[in-house]
Coordinates of C-alpha atoms and ligand atoms in Angstrom, one line a residue:
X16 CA -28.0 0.6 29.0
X17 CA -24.5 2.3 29.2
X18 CA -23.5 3.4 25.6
X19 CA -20.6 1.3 24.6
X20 CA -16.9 2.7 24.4
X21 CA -16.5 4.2 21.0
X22 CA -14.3 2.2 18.0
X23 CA -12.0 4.6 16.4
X24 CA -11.6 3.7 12.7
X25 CA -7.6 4.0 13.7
X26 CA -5.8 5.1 16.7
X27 CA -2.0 6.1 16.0
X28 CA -1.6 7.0 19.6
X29 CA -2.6 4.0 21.2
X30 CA 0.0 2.2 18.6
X31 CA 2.7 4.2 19.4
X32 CA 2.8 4.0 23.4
X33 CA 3.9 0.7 24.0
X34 CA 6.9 1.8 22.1
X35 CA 7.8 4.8 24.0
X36 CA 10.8 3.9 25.6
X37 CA 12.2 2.7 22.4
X38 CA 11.1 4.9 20.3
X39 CA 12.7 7.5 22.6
X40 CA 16.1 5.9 22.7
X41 CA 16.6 5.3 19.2
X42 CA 15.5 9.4 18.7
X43 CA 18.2 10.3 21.8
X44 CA 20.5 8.3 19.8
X45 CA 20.2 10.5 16.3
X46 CA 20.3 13.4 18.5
X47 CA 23.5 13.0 20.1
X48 CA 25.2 11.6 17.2
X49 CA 24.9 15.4 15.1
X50 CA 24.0 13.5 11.5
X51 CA 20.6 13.9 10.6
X52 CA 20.8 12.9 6.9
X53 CA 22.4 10.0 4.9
X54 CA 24.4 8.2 8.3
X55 CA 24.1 5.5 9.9
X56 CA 20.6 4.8 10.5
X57 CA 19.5 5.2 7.0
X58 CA 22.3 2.6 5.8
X59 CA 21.2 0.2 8.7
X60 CA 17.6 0.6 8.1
X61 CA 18.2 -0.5 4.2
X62 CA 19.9 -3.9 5.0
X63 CA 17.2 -4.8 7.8
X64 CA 14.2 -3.9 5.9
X65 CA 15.8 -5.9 2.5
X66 CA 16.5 -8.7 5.4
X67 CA 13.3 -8.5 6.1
X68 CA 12.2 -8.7 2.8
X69 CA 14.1 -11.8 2.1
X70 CA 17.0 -10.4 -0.2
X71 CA 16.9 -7.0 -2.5
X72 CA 19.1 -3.7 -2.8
X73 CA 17.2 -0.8 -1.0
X74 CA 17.3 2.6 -1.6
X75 CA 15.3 4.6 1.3
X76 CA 13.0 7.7 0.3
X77 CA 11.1 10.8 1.4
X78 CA 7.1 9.3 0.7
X79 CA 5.6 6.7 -1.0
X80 CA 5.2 8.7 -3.8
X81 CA 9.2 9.4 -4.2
X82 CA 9.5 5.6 -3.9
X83 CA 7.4 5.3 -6.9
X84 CA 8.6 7.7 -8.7
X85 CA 12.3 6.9 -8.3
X86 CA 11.3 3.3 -9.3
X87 CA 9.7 4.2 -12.7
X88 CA 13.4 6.4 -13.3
X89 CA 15.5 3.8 -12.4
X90 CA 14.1 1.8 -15.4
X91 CA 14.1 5.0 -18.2
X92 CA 10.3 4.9 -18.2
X93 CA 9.0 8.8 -19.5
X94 CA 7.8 10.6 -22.3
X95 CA 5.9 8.3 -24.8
X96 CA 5.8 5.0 -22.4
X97 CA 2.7 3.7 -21.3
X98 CA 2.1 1.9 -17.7
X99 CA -1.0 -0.4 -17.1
X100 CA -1.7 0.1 -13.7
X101 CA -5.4 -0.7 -11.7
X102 CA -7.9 1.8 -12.3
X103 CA -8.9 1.0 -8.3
X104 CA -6.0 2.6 -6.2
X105 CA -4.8 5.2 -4.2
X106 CA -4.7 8.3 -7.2
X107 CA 0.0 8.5 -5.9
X108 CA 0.0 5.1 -8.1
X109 CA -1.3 7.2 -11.4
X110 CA 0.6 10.4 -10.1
X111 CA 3.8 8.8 -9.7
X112 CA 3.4 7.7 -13.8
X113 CA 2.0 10.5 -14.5
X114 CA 4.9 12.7 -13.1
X115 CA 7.6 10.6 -15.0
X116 CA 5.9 11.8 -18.0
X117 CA 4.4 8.7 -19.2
X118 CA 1.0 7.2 -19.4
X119 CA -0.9 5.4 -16.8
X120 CA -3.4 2.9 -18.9
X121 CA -6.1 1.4 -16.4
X122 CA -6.9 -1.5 -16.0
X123 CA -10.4 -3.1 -14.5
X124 CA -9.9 -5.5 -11.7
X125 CA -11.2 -8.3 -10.8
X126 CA -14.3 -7.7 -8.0
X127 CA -13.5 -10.4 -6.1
X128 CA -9.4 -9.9 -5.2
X129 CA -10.3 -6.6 -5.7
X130 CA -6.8 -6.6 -7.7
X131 CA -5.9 -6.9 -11.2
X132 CA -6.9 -9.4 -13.7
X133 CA -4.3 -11.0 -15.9
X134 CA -6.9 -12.1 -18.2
X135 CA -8.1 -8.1 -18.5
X136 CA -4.3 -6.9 -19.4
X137 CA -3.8 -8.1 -22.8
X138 CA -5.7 -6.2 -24.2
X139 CA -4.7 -3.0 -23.4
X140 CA -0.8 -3.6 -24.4
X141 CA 0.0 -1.4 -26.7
X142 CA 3.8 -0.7 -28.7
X143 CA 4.2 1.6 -25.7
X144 CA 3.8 -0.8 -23.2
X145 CA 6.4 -1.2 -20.8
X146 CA 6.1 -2.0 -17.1
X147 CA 2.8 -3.3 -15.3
X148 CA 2.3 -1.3 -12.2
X149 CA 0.5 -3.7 -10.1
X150 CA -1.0 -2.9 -6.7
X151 CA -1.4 -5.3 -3.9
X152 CA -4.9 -3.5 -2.4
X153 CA -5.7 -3.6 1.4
X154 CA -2.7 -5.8 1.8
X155 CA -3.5 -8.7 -0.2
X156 CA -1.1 -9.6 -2.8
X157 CA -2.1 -9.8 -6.6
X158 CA -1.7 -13.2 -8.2
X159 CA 1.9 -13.3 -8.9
X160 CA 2.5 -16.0 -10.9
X161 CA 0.1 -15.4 -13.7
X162 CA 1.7 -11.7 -13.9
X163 CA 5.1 -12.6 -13.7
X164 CA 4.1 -14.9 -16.7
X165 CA 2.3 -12.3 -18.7
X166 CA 5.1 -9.5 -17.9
X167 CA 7.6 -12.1 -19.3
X168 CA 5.8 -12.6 -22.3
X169 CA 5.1 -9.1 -23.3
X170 CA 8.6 -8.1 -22.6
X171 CA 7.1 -5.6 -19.8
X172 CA 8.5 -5.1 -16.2
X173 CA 6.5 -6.1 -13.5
X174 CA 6.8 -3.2 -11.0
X175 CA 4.7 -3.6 -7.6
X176 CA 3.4 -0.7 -5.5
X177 CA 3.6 -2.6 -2.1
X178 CA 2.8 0.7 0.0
X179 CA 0.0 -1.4 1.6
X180 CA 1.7 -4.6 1.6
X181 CA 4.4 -4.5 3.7
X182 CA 5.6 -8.1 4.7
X183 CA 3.1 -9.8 2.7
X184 CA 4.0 -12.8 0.8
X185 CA 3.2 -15.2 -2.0
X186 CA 3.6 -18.8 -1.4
X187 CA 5.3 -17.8 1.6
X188 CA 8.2 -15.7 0.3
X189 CA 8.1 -12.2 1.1
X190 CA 10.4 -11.6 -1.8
X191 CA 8.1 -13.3 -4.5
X192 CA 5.5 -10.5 -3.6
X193 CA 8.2 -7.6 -5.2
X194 CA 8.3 -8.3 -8.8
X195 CA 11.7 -6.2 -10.4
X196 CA 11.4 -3.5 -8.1
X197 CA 8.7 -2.5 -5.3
X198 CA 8.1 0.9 -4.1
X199 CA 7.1 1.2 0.3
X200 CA 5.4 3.4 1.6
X201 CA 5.9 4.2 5.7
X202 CA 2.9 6.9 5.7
X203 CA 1.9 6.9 9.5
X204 CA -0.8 4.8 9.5
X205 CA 0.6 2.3 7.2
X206 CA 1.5 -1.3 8.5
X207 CA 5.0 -0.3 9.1
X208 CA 4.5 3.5 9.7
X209 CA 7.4 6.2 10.3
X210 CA 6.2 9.4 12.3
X211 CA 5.7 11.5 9.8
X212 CA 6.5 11.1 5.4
X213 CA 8.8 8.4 4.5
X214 CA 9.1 5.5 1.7
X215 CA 11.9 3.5 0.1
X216 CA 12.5 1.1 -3.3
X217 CA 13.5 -2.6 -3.4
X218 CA 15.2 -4.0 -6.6
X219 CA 17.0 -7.9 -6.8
X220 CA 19.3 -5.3 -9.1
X221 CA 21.4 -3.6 -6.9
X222 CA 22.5 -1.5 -10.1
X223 CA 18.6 0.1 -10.0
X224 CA 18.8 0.3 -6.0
X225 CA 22.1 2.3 -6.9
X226 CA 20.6 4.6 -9.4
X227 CA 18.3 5.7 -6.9
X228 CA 20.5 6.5 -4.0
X229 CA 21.6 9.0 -6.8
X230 CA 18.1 10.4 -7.9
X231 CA 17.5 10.5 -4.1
X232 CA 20.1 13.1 -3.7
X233 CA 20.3 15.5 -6.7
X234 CA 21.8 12.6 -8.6
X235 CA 25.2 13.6 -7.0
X236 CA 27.7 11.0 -7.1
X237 CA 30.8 13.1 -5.3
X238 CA 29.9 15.9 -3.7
X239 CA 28.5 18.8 -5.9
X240 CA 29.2 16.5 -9.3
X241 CA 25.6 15.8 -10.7
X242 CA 25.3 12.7 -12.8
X243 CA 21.7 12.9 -13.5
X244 CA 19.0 15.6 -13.0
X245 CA 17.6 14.3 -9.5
X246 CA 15.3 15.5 -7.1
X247 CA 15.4 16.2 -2.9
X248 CA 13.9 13.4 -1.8
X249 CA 16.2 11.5 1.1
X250 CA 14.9 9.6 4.3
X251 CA 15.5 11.4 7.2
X252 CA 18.0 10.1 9.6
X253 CA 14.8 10.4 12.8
X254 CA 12.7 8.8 10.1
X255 CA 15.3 5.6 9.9
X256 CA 15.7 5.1 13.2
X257 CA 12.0 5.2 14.5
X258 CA 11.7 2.4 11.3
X259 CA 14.5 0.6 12.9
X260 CA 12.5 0.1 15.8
X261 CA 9.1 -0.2 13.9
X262 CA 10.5 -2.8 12.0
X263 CA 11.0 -5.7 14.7
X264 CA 7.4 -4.8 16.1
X265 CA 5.9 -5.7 12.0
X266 CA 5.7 -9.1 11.9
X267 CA 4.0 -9.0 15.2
X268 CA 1.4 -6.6 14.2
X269 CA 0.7 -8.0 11.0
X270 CA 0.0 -11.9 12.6
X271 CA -2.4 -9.9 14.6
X272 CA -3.8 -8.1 11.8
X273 CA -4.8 -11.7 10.0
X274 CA -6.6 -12.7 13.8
X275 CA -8.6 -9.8 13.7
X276 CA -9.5 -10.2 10.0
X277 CA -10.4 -14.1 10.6
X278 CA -13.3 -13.0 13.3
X279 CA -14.9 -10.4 10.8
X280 CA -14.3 -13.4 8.3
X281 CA -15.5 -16.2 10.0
X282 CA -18.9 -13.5 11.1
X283 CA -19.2 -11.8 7.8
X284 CA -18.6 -14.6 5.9
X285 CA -21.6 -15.9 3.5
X286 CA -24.3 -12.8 4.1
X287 CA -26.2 -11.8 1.2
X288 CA -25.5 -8.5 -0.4
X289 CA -22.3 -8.0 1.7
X290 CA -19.0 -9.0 -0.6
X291 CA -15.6 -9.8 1.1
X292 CA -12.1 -9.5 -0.2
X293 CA -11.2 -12.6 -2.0
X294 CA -7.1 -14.0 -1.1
X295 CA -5.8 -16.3 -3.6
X296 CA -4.4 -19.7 -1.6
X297 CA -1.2 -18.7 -2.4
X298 CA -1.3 -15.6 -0.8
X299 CA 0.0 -14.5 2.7
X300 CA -2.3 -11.1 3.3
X301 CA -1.1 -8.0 6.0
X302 CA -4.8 -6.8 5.7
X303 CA -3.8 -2.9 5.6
X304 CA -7.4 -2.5 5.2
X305 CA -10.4 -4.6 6.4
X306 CA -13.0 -4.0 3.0
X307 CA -16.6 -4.9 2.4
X308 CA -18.6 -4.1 -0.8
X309 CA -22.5 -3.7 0.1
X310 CA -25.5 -1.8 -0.9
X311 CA -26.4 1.1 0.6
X312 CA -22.8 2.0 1.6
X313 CA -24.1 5.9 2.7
X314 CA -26.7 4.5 5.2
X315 CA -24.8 1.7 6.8
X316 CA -21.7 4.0 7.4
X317 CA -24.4 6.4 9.3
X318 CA -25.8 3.8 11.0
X319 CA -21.8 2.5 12.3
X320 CA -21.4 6.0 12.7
X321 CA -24.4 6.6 15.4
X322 CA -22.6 3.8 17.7
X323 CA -19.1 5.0 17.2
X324 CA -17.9 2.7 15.4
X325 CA -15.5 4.7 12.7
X326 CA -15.3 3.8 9.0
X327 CA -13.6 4.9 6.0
X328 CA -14.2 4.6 2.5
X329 CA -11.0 3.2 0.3
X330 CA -11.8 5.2 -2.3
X331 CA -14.3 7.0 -3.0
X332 CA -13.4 8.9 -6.6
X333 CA -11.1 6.6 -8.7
X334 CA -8.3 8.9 -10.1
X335 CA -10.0 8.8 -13.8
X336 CA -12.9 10.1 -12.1
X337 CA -11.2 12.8 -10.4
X338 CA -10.0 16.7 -11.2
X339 CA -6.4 15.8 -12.0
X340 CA -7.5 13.2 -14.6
X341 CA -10.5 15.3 -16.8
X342 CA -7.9 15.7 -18.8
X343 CA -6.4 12.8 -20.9
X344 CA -6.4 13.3 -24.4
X345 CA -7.4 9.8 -25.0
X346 CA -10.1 9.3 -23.3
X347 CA -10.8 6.5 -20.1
X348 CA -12.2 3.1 -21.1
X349 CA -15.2 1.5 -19.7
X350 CA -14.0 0.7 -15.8
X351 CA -17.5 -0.8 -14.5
X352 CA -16.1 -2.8 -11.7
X353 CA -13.9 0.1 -10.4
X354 CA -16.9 2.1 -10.7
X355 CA -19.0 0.1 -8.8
X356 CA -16.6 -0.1 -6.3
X357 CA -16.2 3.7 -5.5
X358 CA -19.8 3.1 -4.6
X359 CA -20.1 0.2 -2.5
X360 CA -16.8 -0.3 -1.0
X361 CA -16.1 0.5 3.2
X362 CA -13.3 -0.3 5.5
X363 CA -14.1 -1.4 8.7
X364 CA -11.4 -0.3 11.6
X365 CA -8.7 -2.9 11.7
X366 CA -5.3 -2.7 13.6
X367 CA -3.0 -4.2 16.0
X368 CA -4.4 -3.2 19.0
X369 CA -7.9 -3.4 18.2
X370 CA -10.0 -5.5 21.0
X371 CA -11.6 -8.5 19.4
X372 CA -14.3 -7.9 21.2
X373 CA -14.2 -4.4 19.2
X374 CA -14.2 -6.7 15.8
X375 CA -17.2 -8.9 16.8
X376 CA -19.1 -5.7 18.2
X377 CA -18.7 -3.9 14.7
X378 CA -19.0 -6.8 12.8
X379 CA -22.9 -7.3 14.5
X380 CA -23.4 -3.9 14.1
X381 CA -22.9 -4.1 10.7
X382 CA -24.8 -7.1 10.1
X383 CA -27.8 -5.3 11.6
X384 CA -27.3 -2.3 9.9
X385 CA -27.8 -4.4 6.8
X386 CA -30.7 -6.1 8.5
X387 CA -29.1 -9.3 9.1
X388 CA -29.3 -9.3 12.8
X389 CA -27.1 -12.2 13.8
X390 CA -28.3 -15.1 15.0
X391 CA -27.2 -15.8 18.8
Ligands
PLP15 C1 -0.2 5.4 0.8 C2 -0.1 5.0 -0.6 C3 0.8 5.6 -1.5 C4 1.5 6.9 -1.3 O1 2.4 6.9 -0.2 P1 2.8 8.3 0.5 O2 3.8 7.9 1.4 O3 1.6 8.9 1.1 O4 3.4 9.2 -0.6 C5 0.9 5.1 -2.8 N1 0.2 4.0 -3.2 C6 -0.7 3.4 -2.4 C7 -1.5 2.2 -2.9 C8 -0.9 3.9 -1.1 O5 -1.8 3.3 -0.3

C-alpha cells in the first residue's frame, strides 16, 4: 500500500496562495503611497475590523501582547490591582498583567468548556479585584452572560482576551463576545493572521480606544508633546493592509472551520476516555484549535506522528508551572483541572483548507491509536 500524503498540523503557505494576487496589490499599494506608519490603511483597517465586530472604537497594535497590555492601561490597572484570569492559557494572558505591574490571580476552569467557571470566581475576589480577564480558548467563547453578571456585581471589568476568537459570537452577536474592551491578536497562524506580529483593542468606549492610540505611540498627542509615558508599539501600515484583505476572506474561513470540526465531532463524538470541547448553545465557536483530552497523550501523538499526521499540544506547562512564574510571593492555589489538562490535552490539525478527507483520516487514526478502531 502507497503511504498516504502527510497532514501538516498547519500549513501557512497553502493559506496564503489563493490570496496572492491580492495580497500583492494591496502591498504595491503601501509601496507606492511612501507612508508606512499611521496612514491610511491602519485608519481603514480599524473601522472594518470594528464593522466587522458589530460596533466598537479600535485602536490597532504591534502583537497580541501590546493589545493586552494597552487594554489593562487604558483602564489604570497597575501596582497593587489584582486580575482573575484562567490558569489554562497562553502564558501573554498572565504576562500582559503581569507587565502592568499587577497581579494575575488564576482561576480553575471548567474541564468541559475548557474555559472559566463563574461559579469558581467568587471566591478568589479579593479588595484588589478589578477586571476579570477571561479567555475564550480554541475559539469557543466563555459563557458570557453569567460573567457579565458576576463582573457587574463585584464592580469588576470584564476584559476578554479574544486573540483566538476572532469573529466568534454569543447568541449570535459578535459584539456580545467583547465584554468592555477585547484585545486581537493577528499572530500568523491565528484565524485572521497578518504576515508577521500584529494585534489591536476594541472598546464600546471610544474614550479607552482613544487612550490607546496615545499609548500606542509614546503617548504623543501633537507631535513630540507626551501626555503619558507610552510605549512603541504601532501597526505597521504593510501589516493593515494585508489585514484589509485578510479580513473579507474571515468569515469564510471560519464557516469552514466549524465543517471541519463537525466531522471530527460527529466521529469523535461519544468514545470512552477521549473528552471533547464542550460549546455552550449560546455560543457561535471559530475553532482556532481542534482539542481532545485523552490518556496516554505521549503515545497517541507518536502514534499520529508515525502516519504524518501533525499535532500540537495547547499547552503543555501552564504559566504557574513555568520559569517566569516560580516566583510569586503568594504562592499558586490548588489548579487540578488545569493540571490535568497540561497532561492530557492535543490539538488535532484544523484549518481552512484542510481536506475533509484529511479530518476523517486523522480522526480514525486517532481512534485506533486509542484502540477504538472504528466501526465501518
Ligand atoms: C496568541 C495569543 C496571545 C499573544 O498574541 P501575540 O500576537 O503572539 O503577542 C495572547 N493570548 C492568547 C490566548 C493567544 O493565543
Amino acid at each position: 500500500m502507497r503511504n498516504p500524503s502527510p497532514i501538516p498540523f498547519l500549513d501557512l503557505a497553502a493559506e496564503i496562495a489563493p490570496l496572492r494576487a491580492e495580497i500583492d496589490a494591496a502591498i504595491g499599494g503601501v509601496l507606492d503611497s511612501g507612508r508606512l506608519l499611521l496612514g491610511e490603511e491602519l485608519e481603514a483597517f480599524e473601522e472594518e475590523f470594528a464593522a466587522f465586530n458589530g460596533g466598537g472604537h479600535v485602536a490597532g497594535v504591534a502583537s497580541g501582547l501590546a493589545a493586552l497590555i494597552l487594554m489593562l492601561r487604558a483602564f489604570d490597572i497597575g501596582p497593587g490591582d489584582e486580575v482573575l484570569v484562567p490558569a489554562n492559557t497562553y502564558i501573554a494572558t498572565w504576562l500582559a498583567i503581569s507587565h502592568v505591574g499587577a497581579r494575575p490571580v488564576p482561576v480553575d476552569p471548567s474541564p468541559a468548556t475548557r474555559n472559566l467557571d463563574v461559579s469558581h470566581l467568587a471566591s478568589s475576589v479579593t479588595e484588589r479585584t478589578r477586571a476579570v480577564l477571561a479567555v475564550h480558548l480554541y475559539g469557543s467563547p466563555c459563557d458570557m452572560d453569567a460573567l457579565e453578571e458576576f463582573c457587574r456585581s463585584q464592580g469588576l471589568w470584564l476584559l476578554v482576551d479574544a486573540a483566538q476568537s476572532c469573529g466568534a459570537a454569543w447568541k449570535g452577536r459578535r459584539s456580545s463576545c467583547l465584554g468592555d474592551g477585547a484585545a486581537f491578536s493577528f499572530y500568523p497562524t491565528k484565524n485572521l493572521g497578518a504576515l508577521g506580529d500584529a494585534g489591536a483593542v476594541l472598546f464600546p468606549d471610544p474614550v479607552r480606544a482613544e487612550r490607546v492610540k496615545l499609548l500606542r505611540n509614546y503617548g504623543m498627542k501633537d507631535r513630540y508633546h507626551h501626555d503619558y509615558k507610552g510605549e512603541n508599539a504601532r501597526l505597521e501600515e504593510l501589516h493593515a493592509a494585508v489585514l484589509r484583505v485578510k479580513l473579507r476572506h474571515l468569515e469564510r474561513g471560519n464557516i469552514r472551520r466549524r465543517e471541519l470540526a463537525r466531522i471530527y465531532r460527529d466521529i469523535l463524538g461519544g468514545t470512552p476516555d477521549l473528552t471533547l470541547q464542550e460549546v455552550p448553545k449560546e455560543a457561535t465557536p471559530v475553532w482556532h484549535l481542534f482539542t481532545v483530552t485523552l490518556p496516554r497523550r505521549d503515545q497517541v501523538a507518536e502514534k499520529l506522528a508515525e502516519q504524518g499526521i501533525g499535532t500540537a499540544i495547547h499547552y503543555p506547562v501552564p504559566p504557574h508551572r513555568s520559569g517566569a512564574y516560580r516566583e510569586d510571593p503568594g504562592g499558586w492555589p490548588e489548579l487540578p483541572v488545569t493540571e490535568t489538562m497540561a497532561q492530557s490535552i492535543l490539538s488535532l490539525p484544523l484549518y481552512p483548507t484542510l481536506r475533509e478527507r484529511s479530518v476523517q483520516r486523522t480522526a480514525h487514526a486517532l481512534l485506533q491509536a486509542l484502540g477504538h478502531p472504528p466501526s465501518l
